Coordinates of N, CA and C in Angstrom, one line a residue:
X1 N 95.1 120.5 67.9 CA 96.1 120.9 68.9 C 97.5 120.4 68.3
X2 N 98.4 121.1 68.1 CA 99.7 121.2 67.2 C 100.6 122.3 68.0
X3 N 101.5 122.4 67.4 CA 102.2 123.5 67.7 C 103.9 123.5 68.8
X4 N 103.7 124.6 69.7 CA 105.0 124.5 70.5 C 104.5 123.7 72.1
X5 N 103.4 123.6 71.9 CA 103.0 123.1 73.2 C 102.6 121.4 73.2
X6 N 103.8 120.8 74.5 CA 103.9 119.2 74.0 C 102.8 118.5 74.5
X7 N 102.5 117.6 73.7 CA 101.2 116.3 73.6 C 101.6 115.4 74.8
X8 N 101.7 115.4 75.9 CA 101.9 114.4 76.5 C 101.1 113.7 77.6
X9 N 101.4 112.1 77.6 CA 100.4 111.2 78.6 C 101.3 109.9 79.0
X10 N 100.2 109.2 79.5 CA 101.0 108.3 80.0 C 99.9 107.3 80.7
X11 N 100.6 106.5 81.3 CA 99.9 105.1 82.3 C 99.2 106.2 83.7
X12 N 98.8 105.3 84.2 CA 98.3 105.2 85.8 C 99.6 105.4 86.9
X13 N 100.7 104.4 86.8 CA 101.5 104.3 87.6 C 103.1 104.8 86.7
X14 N 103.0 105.2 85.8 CA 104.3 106.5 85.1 C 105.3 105.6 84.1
X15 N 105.0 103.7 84.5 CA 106.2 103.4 83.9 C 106.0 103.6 82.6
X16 N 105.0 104.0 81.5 CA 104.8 104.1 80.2 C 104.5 105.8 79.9
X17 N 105.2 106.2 79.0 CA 105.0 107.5 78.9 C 105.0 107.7 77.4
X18 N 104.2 109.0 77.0 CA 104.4 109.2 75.8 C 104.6 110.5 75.2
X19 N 104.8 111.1 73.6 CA 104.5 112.3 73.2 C 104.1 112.2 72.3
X20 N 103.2 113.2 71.7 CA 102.3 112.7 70.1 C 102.8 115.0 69.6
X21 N 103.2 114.5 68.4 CA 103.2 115.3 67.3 C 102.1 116.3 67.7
X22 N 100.6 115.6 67.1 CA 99.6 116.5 66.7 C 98.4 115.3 67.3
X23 N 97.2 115.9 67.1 CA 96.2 115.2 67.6 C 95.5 114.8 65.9
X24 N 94.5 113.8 65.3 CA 94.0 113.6 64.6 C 92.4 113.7 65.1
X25 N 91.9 112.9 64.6 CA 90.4 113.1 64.9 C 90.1 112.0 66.2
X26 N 89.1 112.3 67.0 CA 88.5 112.2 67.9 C 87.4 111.4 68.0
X27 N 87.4 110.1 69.0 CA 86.5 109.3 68.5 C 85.8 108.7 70.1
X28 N 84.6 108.2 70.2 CA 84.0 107.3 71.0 C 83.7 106.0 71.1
X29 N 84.1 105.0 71.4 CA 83.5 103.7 70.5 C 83.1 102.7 71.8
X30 N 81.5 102.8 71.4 CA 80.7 101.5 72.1 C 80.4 100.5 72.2
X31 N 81.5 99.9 71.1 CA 81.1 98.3 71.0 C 81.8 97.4 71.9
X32 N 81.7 96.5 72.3 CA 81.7 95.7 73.2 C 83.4 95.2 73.4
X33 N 83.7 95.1 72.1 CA 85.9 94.7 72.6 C 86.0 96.2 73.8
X34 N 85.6 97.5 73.3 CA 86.0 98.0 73.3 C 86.0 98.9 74.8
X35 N 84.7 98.6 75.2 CA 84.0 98.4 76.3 C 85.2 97.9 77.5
X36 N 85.1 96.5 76.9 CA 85.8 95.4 78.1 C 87.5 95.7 77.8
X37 N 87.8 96.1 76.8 CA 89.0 96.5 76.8 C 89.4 97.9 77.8
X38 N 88.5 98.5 77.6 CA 88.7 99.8 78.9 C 87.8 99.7 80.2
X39 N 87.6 98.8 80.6 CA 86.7 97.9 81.7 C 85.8 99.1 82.1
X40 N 84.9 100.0 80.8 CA 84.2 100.8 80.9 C 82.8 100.4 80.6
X41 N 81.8 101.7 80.2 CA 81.0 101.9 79.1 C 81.6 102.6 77.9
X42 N 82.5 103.0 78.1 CA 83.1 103.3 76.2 C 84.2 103.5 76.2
X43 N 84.7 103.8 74.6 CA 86.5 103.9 74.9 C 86.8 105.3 74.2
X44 N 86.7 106.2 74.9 CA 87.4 107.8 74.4 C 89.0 107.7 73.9
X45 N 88.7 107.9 72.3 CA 90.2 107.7 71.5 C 90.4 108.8 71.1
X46 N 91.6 109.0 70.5 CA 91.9 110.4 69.6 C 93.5 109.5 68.6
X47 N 93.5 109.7 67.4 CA 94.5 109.5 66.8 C 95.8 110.2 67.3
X48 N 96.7 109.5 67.6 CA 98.0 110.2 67.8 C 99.0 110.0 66.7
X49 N 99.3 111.6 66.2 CA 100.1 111.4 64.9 C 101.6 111.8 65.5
X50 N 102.5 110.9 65.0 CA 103.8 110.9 65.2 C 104.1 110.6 67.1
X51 N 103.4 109.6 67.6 CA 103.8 109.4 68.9 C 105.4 108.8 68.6
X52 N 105.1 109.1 70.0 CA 106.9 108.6 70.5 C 106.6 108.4 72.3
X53 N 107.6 106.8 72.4 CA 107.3 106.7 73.9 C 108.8 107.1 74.6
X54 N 108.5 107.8 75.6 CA 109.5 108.7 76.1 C 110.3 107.6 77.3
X55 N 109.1 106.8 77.7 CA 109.7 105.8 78.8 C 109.0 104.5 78.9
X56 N 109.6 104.0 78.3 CA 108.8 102.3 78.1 C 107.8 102.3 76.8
X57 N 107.8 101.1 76.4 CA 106.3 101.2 75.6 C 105.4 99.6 76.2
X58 N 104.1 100.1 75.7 CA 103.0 99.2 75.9 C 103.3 97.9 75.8
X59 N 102.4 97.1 76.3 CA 102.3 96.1 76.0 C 101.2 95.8 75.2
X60 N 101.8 94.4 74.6 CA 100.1 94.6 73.2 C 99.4 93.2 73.7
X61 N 97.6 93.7 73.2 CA 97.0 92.2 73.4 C 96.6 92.5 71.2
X62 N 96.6 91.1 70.7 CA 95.7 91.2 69.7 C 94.1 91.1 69.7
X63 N 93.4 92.1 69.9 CA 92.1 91.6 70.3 C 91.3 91.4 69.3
X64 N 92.0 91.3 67.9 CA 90.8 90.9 66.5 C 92.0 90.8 65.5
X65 N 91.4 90.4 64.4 CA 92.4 89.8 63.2 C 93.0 91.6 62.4
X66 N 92.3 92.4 63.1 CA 93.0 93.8 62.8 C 93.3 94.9 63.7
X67 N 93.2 94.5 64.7 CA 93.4 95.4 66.0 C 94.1 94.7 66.7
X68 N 95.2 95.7 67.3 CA 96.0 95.6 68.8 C 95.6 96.0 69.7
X69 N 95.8 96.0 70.8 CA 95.5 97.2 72.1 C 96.9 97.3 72.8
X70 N 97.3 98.4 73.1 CA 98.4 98.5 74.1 C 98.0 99.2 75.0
X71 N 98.8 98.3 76.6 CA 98.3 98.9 77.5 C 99.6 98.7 78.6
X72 N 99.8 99.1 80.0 CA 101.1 99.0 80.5 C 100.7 97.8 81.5
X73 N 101.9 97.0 80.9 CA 102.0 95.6 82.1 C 102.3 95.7 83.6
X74 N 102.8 97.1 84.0 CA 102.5 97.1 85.6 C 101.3 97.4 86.1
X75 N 100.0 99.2 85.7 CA 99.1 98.7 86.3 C 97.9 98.5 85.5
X76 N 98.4 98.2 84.1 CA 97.1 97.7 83.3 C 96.2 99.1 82.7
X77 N 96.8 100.1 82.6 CA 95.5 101.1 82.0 C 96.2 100.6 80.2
X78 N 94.7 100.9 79.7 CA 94.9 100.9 78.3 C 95.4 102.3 77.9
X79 N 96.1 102.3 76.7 CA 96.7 103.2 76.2 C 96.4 103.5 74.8
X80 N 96.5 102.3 74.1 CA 96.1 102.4 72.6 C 95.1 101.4 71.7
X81 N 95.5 102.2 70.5 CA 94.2 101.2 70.0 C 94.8 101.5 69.1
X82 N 95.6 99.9 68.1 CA 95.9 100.4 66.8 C 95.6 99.4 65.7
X83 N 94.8 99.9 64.6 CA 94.4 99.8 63.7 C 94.9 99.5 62.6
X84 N 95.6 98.7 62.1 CA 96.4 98.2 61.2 C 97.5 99.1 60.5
X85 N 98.0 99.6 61.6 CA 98.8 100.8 61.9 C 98.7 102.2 61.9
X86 N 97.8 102.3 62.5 CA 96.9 104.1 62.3 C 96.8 103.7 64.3
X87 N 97.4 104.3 65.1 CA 97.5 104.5 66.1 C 96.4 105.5 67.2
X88 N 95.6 105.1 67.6 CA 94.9 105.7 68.4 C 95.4 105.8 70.0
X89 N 95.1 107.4 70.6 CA 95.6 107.0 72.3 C 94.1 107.1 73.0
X90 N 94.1 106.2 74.1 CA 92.8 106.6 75.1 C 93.3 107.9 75.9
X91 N 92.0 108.9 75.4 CA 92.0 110.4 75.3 C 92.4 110.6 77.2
X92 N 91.6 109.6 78.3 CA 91.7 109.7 79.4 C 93.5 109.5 80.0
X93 N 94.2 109.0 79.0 CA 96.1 108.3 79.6 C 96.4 110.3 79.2
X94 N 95.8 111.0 77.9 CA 96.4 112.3 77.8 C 96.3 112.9 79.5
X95 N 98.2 114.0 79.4 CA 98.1 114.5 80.8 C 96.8 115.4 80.7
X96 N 96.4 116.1 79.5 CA 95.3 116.8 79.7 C 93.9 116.6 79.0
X97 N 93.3 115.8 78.9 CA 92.3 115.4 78.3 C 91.2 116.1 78.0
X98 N 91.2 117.3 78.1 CA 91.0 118.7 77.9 C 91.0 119.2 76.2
X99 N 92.1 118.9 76.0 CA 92.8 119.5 74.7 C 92.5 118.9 73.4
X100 N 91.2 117.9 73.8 CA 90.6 117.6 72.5 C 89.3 116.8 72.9
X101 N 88.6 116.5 71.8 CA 86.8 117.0 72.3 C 86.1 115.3 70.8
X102 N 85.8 114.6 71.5 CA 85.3 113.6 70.5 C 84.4 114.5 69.4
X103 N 84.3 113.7 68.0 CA 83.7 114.4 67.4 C 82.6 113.5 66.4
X104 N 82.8 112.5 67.1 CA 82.1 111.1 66.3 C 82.4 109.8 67.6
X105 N 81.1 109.2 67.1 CA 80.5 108.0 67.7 C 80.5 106.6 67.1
X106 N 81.2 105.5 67.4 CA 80.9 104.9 66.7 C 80.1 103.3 67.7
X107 N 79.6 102.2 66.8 CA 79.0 101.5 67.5 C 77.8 101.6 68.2
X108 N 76.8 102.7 67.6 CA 76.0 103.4 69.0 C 75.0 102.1 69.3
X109 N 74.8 101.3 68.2 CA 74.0 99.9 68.5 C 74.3 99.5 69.5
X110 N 75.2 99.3 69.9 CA 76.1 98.8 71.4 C 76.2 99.6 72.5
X111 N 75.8 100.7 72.7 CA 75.8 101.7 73.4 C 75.3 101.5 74.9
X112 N 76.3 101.4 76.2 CA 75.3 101.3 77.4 C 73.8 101.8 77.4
X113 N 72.7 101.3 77.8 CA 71.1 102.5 77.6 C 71.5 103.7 78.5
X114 N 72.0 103.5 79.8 CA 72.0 104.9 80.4 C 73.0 105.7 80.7
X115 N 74.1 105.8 79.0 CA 74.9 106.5 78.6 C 74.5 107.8 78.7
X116 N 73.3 108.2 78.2 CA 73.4 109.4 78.3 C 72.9 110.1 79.3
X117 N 72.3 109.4 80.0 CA 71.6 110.0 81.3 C 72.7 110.2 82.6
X118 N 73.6 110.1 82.2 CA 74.8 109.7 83.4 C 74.9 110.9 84.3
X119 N 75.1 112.1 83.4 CA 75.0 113.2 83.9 C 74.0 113.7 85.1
X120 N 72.4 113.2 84.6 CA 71.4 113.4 85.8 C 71.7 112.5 87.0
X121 N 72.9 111.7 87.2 CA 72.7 111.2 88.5 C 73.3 111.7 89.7
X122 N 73.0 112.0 90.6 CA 73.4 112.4 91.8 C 75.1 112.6 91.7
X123 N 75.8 113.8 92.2 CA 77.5 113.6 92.0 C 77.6 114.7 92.7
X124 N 79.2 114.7 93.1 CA 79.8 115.5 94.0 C 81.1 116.3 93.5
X125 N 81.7 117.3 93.7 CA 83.0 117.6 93.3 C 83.6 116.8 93.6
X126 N 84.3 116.5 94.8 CA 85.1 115.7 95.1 C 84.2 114.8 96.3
X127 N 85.1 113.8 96.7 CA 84.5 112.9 98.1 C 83.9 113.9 98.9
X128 N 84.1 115.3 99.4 CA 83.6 115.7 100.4 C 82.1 116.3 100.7
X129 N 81.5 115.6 101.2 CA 79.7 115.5 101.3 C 79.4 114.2 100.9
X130 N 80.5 113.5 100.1 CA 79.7 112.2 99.5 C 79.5 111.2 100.9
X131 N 78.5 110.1 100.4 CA 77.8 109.2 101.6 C 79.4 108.3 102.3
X132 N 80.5 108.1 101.4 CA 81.6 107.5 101.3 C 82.7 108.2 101.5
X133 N 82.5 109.5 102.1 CA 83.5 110.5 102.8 C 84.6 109.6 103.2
X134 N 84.3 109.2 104.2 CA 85.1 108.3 105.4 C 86.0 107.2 104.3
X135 N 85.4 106.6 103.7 CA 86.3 105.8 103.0 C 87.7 106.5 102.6
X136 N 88.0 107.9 101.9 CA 88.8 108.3 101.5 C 89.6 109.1 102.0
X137 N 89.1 109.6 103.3 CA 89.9 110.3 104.3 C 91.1 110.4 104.6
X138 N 91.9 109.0 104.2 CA 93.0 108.9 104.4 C 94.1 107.7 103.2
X139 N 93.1 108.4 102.0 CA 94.1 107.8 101.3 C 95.1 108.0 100.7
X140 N 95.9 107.8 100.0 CA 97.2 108.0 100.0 C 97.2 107.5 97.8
X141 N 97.2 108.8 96.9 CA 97.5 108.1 95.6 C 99.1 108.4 95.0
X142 N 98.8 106.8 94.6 CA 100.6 106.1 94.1 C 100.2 106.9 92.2
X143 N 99.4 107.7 92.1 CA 99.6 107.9 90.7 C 100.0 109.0 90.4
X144 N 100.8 108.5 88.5 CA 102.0 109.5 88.0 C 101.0 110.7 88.2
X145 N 101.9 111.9 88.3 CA 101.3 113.5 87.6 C 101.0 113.7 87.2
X146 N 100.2 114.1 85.9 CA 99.7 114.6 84.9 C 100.6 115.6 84.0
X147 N 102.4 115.3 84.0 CA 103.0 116.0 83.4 C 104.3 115.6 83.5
X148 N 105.1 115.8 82.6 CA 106.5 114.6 82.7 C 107.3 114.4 83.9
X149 N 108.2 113.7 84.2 CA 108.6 113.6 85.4 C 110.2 113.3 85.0
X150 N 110.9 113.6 85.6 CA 112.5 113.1 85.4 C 112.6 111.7 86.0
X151 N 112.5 111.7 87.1 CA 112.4 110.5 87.6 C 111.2 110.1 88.3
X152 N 110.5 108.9 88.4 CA 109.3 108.5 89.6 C 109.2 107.0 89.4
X153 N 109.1 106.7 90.5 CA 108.9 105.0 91.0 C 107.9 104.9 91.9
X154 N 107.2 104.5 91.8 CA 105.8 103.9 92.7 C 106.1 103.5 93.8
X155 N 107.3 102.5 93.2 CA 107.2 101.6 94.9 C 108.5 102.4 95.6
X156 N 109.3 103.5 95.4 CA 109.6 104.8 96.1 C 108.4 105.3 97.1
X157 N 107.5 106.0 96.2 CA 106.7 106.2 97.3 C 105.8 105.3 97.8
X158 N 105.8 104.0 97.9 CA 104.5 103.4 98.5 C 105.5 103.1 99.9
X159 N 107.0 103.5 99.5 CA 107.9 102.7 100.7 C 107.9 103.9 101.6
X160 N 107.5 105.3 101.0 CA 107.7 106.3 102.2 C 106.6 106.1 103.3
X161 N 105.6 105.6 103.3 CA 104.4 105.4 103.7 C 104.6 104.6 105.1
X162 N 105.6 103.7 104.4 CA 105.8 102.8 105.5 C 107.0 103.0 107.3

């Protein structure tokens, strides 16, 4: 994915934003930093070539003698993974995570066991039918859009609420 059409993603709550050139290759990885660094079962990467942050940049942890992670200090989603300067984004911060497709695995030793079965478990489109309907009935999400914004502040809207 290249071209006239822009690469862009970002945080959970907007204050970190980004744009990437082009996509590089596409990755999964199940090993355990990688895991707890995306408080998952895996971490969906894709290289981002020629990023640029459009509004803030990450914050970094050093999680090994050759990796950083950046992720945003307001609500904590990870963002990157970089590699002794070879820059990866977590494919989930892209606004459209759509627009690229893993193409390799790594770590599979480390692999949750019922990674693959995840699919066969019981699931819904949205909350409506689920057993947990009621819980969401009236919630209210403080998260950015999935596409750039001129302006947005969180605690703007968490104050309309009130």
């Amino acid at each position: 994915m290249s071209g006239t059409q822009k690469i862009t993603g970002g945080c959970q709550c907007g204050a970190v934003r980004y744009e990437i050139k082009e996509f590089g290759r596409a990755t999964i990885c199940h090993c355990r930093m990688c895991q707890k660094a995306f408080g998952g079962l895996y971490a969906p990467l894709v290289t981002g070539l020629g990023i640029n942050w459009v509004h803030r940049e990450p914050k970094y942890f050093q999680s090994s003698s050759k990796v950083q992670r950046g992720f945003c200090e307001e609500c904590g989603t990870p963002l990157t993974y970089d590699f002794e300067g070879t820059v990866a984004v977590s494919i989930g911060s892209l606004d459209n995570p759509e627009l690229v497709t893993p193409i390799l695995q790594f770590s599979a030793d480390t692999r949750v066991s019922y990674v693959d079965d995840i699919s066969k478990v019981p699931h819904y489109v949205s909350a409506k039918g689920a057993p947990e309907e009621d819980m969401f009935s009236d919630m209210i999400s403080y998260q950015h859009p999935d596409h750039p914004t001129e302006n947005w502040s969180v605690d703007k809207l968490k104050n309309k609420d009130k």
